[in-house]
Short mmCIF file of C-alpha atoms in Angstrom, two decimals:
data_model
loop_
_atom_site.label_atom_id
_atom_site.label_comp_id
_atom_site.label_asym_id
_atom_site.label_seq_id
_atom_site.Cartn_x
_atom_site.Cartn_y
_atom_site.Cartn_z
CA MET A 45 56.16 -69.08 -106.02
CA ILE A 46 53.29 -68.10 -104.00
CA ARG A 47 51.24 -71.12 -105.21
CA GLN A 48 53.85 -73.40 -104.07
CA HIS A 49 53.75 -71.88 -100.62
CA GLU A 50 49.87 -72.03 -100.42
CA HIS A 51 50.07 -75.75 -101.24
CA ILE A 52 52.50 -76.35 -98.33
CA THR A 53 50.26 -74.54 -95.82
CA VAL A 54 47.27 -76.54 -96.84
CA PHE A 55 49.58 -79.68 -96.62
CA LEU A 56 50.81 -78.65 -93.25
CA PHE A 57 47.19 -77.98 -92.17
CA PHE A 58 45.99 -81.58 -93.19
CA THR A 59 49.00 -83.05 -91.45
CA PHE A 60 48.05 -81.62 -88.24
CA ILE A 61 44.32 -82.44 -88.37
CA LEU A 62 45.29 -85.95 -89.22
CA VAL A 63 47.97 -86.32 -86.52
CA GLY A 64 45.07 -84.90 -84.15
CA CYS A 65 42.65 -87.71 -85.30
CA THR A 66 44.80 -90.38 -84.61
CA ALA A 67 44.14 -90.48 -80.97
CA THR A 68 43.19 -93.51 -79.34
CA ASN A 69 39.52 -94.17 -78.05
CA GLN A 70 40.94 -94.34 -74.72
CA ASP A 71 41.94 -90.50 -75.09
CA GLY A 72 38.40 -89.72 -76.67
CA ARG A 73 36.64 -91.32 -73.84
CA GLU A 74 39.03 -89.08 -71.29
CA ILE A 75 37.96 -86.09 -73.55
CA LYS A 76 34.35 -86.92 -73.33
CA GLU A 77 34.62 -87.03 -69.32
CA ILE A 78 36.28 -83.76 -69.06
CA MET A 79 33.50 -82.33 -71.43
CA LYS A 80 30.88 -83.92 -69.06
CA SER A 81 32.40 -82.60 -66.20
CA ARG A 82 32.37 -79.24 -67.51
CA GLU A 83 28.99 -78.92 -68.13
CA ILE A 84 26.69 -76.84 -66.56
CA LYS A 85 24.26 -78.45 -64.05
CA LYS A 86 21.33 -77.03 -62.93
CA VAL A 87 21.13 -76.99 -58.98
CA SER A 88 18.11 -76.43 -57.05
CA GLU A 89 17.65 -74.56 -53.86
CA ALA A 90 16.88 -77.89 -51.91
CA ASP A 91 20.10 -79.20 -53.42
CA ILE A 92 22.11 -76.29 -51.85
CA LEU A 93 20.41 -76.50 -48.54
CA ASN A 94 20.73 -80.30 -48.26
CA LYS A 95 24.58 -80.11 -49.14
CA ALA A 96 24.79 -76.91 -46.80
CA MET A 97 23.10 -79.16 -44.03
CA ASN A 98 25.80 -82.03 -44.48
CA ILE A 99 28.78 -79.40 -44.38
CA GLY A 100 27.25 -77.29 -41.89
CA ASN A 101 27.05 -80.27 -39.45
CA MET A 102 30.26 -81.63 -39.99
CA ILE A 103 31.89 -78.19 -39.27
CA ALA A 104 29.85 -77.82 -36.21
CA ASP A 105 30.71 -80.98 -34.93
CA SER A 106 34.40 -80.78 -35.72
CA SER A 107 34.53 -77.17 -34.28
CA GLN A 108 32.92 -78.79 -31.08
CA MET A 109 35.20 -81.64 -30.95
CA GLU A 110 38.21 -79.38 -31.30
CA LEU A 111 37.26 -76.92 -28.35
CA SER A 112 36.32 -79.61 -26.30
CA ARG A 113 39.70 -81.38 -26.77
CA ASN A 114 41.27 -78.10 -25.81
CA LEU A 115 39.20 -77.35 -22.76
CA ILE A 116 39.51 -81.23 -21.47
CA GLN A 117 43.22 -80.90 -21.76
CA SER A 118 43.30 -77.67 -19.91
CA MET A 119 40.87 -78.97 -17.23
CA LYS A 120 43.01 -81.97 -16.84
CA SER A 121 46.14 -80.00 -16.36
CA GLU A 122 44.92 -76.87 -14.58
CA GLY A 123 41.33 -77.80 -13.39
CA VAL A 124 38.27 -75.91 -13.74
CA PRO A 125 39.90 -72.40 -12.85
CA GLY A 126 42.44 -73.24 -15.79
CA SER A 127 39.86 -74.35 -18.36
CA ILE A 128 37.91 -71.20 -17.53
CA LYS A 129 41.12 -69.03 -18.40
CA PHE A 130 41.71 -71.02 -21.42
CA CYS A 131 38.62 -70.56 -22.88
CA ASN A 132 38.54 -66.73 -22.14
CA ALA A 133 42.11 -66.53 -24.00
CA ASN A 134 41.78 -69.16 -26.57
CA ALA A 135 38.20 -69.87 -27.38
CA ILE A 136 37.79 -67.24 -30.00
CA GLU A 137 41.28 -67.79 -31.43
CA ILE A 138 40.34 -71.59 -31.87
CA THR A 139 37.16 -70.77 -33.52
CA ASN A 140 38.86 -68.37 -35.93
CA SER A 141 41.34 -70.86 -37.05
CA LEU A 142 38.38 -73.27 -37.86
CA THR A 143 36.95 -70.48 -39.88
CA LYS A 144 39.88 -70.20 -42.15
CA LYS A 145 40.40 -73.98 -42.41
CA TYR A 146 36.97 -74.55 -43.48
CA SER A 147 36.42 -71.42 -45.35
CA ALA A 148 33.31 -70.47 -43.55
CA GLU A 149 32.14 -68.17 -40.91
CA ILE A 150 31.93 -69.69 -37.47
CA LYS A 151 30.39 -68.22 -34.46
CA ARG A 152 29.33 -69.48 -31.13
CA THR A 153 26.88 -67.03 -29.60
CA ALA A 154 24.00 -67.29 -27.10
CA LEU A 155 21.19 -65.02 -25.80
CA LYS A 156 23.39 -64.22 -22.86
CA THR A 157 27.22 -64.35 -23.89
CA ARG A 158 30.09 -63.83 -21.74
CA ASN A 159 32.24 -62.41 -24.40
CA GLU A 160 30.94 -59.31 -26.36
CA ASN A 161 32.82 -60.59 -29.50
CA ASN A 162 30.20 -63.42 -29.26
CA ASN A 163 26.96 -61.38 -29.04
CA PRO A 164 24.21 -62.40 -31.70
CA ASN A 165 23.21 -59.88 -34.55
CA LYS A 166 19.39 -59.69 -35.27
CA LEU A 167 18.97 -62.65 -37.14
CA GLU A 168 20.83 -64.76 -34.72
CA MET A 169 18.96 -63.19 -31.97
CA ASP A 170 15.69 -64.64 -33.70
CA ILE A 171 16.96 -67.80 -34.09
CA LEU A 172 18.15 -68.14 -30.63
CA GLU A 173 14.70 -67.02 -29.31
CA ALA A 174 12.95 -69.56 -31.51
CA TYR A 175 15.20 -72.36 -30.17
CA GLU A 176 14.65 -71.10 -26.53
CA ASN A 177 10.88 -70.92 -27.28
CA ALA A 178 10.94 -74.65 -28.78
CA SER A 179 12.83 -75.83 -25.84
CA ALA A 180 10.65 -74.38 -23.62
CA GLU A 181 7.56 -75.96 -25.29
CA LYS A 182 9.56 -79.33 -25.23
CA ILE A 183 9.88 -79.29 -29.01
CA GLN A 184 12.97 -81.30 -30.11
CA ILE A 185 15.58 -78.61 -31.25
CA SER A 186 18.24 -79.13 -34.26
CA SER A 187 20.20 -78.11 -36.81
CA SER A 188 18.75 -75.54 -39.27
CA VAL A 189 19.77 -74.14 -42.65
CA GLN A 190 18.25 -71.25 -44.46
CA MET A 191 19.07 -68.90 -47.44
CA ILE A 192 20.06 -65.45 -46.34
CA GLU A 193 17.42 -62.92 -47.98
CA ASN A 194 19.09 -60.90 -50.58
CA THR A 195 22.41 -62.41 -50.63
CA ASP A 196 24.22 -65.67 -51.94
CA GLN A 197 24.61 -66.99 -48.37
CA VAL A 198 23.72 -69.90 -46.70
CA LEU A 199 23.07 -69.85 -42.91
CA PHE A 200 23.44 -72.99 -40.93
CA THR A 201 23.00 -72.98 -37.33
CA LYS A 202 23.08 -75.64 -34.55
CA PRO A 203 22.05 -75.46 -31.05
CA ILE A 204 24.93 -76.37 -28.39
CA LEU A 205 23.11 -78.32 -25.61
CA ILE A 206 24.74 -78.03 -22.34
CA LYS A 207 23.99 -81.90 -20.88
CA ASN A 208 27.61 -82.79 -19.97
CA PRO A 209 28.13 -82.57 -16.07
CA VAL A 210 31.76 -81.25 -16.91
CA CYS A 211 30.25 -78.42 -18.86
CA LEU A 212 28.15 -77.52 -16.01
CA ASN A 213 31.19 -76.67 -13.99
CA CYS A 214 31.47 -73.45 -16.18
CA HIS A 215 28.08 -73.18 -17.49
CA GLY A 216 25.80 -74.11 -14.63
CA SER A 217 23.80 -72.92 -11.78
CA VAL A 218 25.86 -71.11 -8.84
CA GLY A 219 25.77 -73.14 -5.54
CA THR A 220 24.59 -76.04 -7.45
CA THR A 221 27.30 -77.20 -10.35
CA LEU A 222 29.03 -74.01 -10.61
CA SER A 223 31.01 -73.11 -7.72
CA GLU A 224 31.10 -69.63 -5.85
CA GLU A 225 34.56 -69.33 -6.66
CA ASN A 226 34.56 -70.38 -10.28
CA SER A 227 31.41 -68.09 -10.64
CA GLU A 228 33.54 -65.17 -9.08
CA LEU A 229 36.58 -65.95 -11.71
CA ILE A 230 34.03 -66.16 -14.66
CA GLU A 231 32.77 -62.49 -13.41
CA SER A 232 36.32 -61.20 -13.15
CA LEU A 233 37.28 -62.45 -16.79
CA TYR A 234 33.83 -61.15 -18.49
CA PRO A 235 32.92 -58.24 -16.46
CA ASN A 236 30.32 -57.18 -18.78
#
C-alpha cells in the first residue's frame, strides 16, 4: 500500500511538470520579458542627475504655470490688489498641492522673501547667492541639479526670472512698476 501511494505522488508530480511545459512560445516570450524587466540594472550618478533634470524642469514649469494661471485669473477679476491678497492666502497651498501631486518637495524661495515660510535654508541661500553673482556678472543662469551630500536625495533648482511686466506690478520697484498703494498692501500682508 505504501508503494502504490508513492507511485501516485510521482505520477501527479510528472503530470504537473508536463502540464507546465506545454506553455506556448508566446507564454515563454512573455515570461522572458517579465524576467528581463525584473533584472537589476546599474544606473550611474549621471543617469540619475539627467533624469532628475528632466523631471525637475517639468515639475518647475508645471508649478509656475499653475501659480501663474491662478494669479492671472485673480488679477482679471480683482485687479492687482486682489492678486496680491490671493497670492498671500493661496500660493503656499498651491505649492503644497503640487508637492503631493508630484511626490517631490517643491519650494519657492528668494534672498528676500515676503513670506517667512519661504525663507531659504543654508544650501538654498548658497545657491541663490551663486545665481545672484552669476546674474550680476552677466553669466546666463539656468536649472541646476545636484546630489545632496550624505543623503539619497537630489536637489533641483531653477531660477524664476521676473521679466513679465505683469509680474512687476507686485515684484517691481516702488514708483516705477509697483504703485505706492500696492506696495503698502504688500507691506501690510507681509509685515516682516
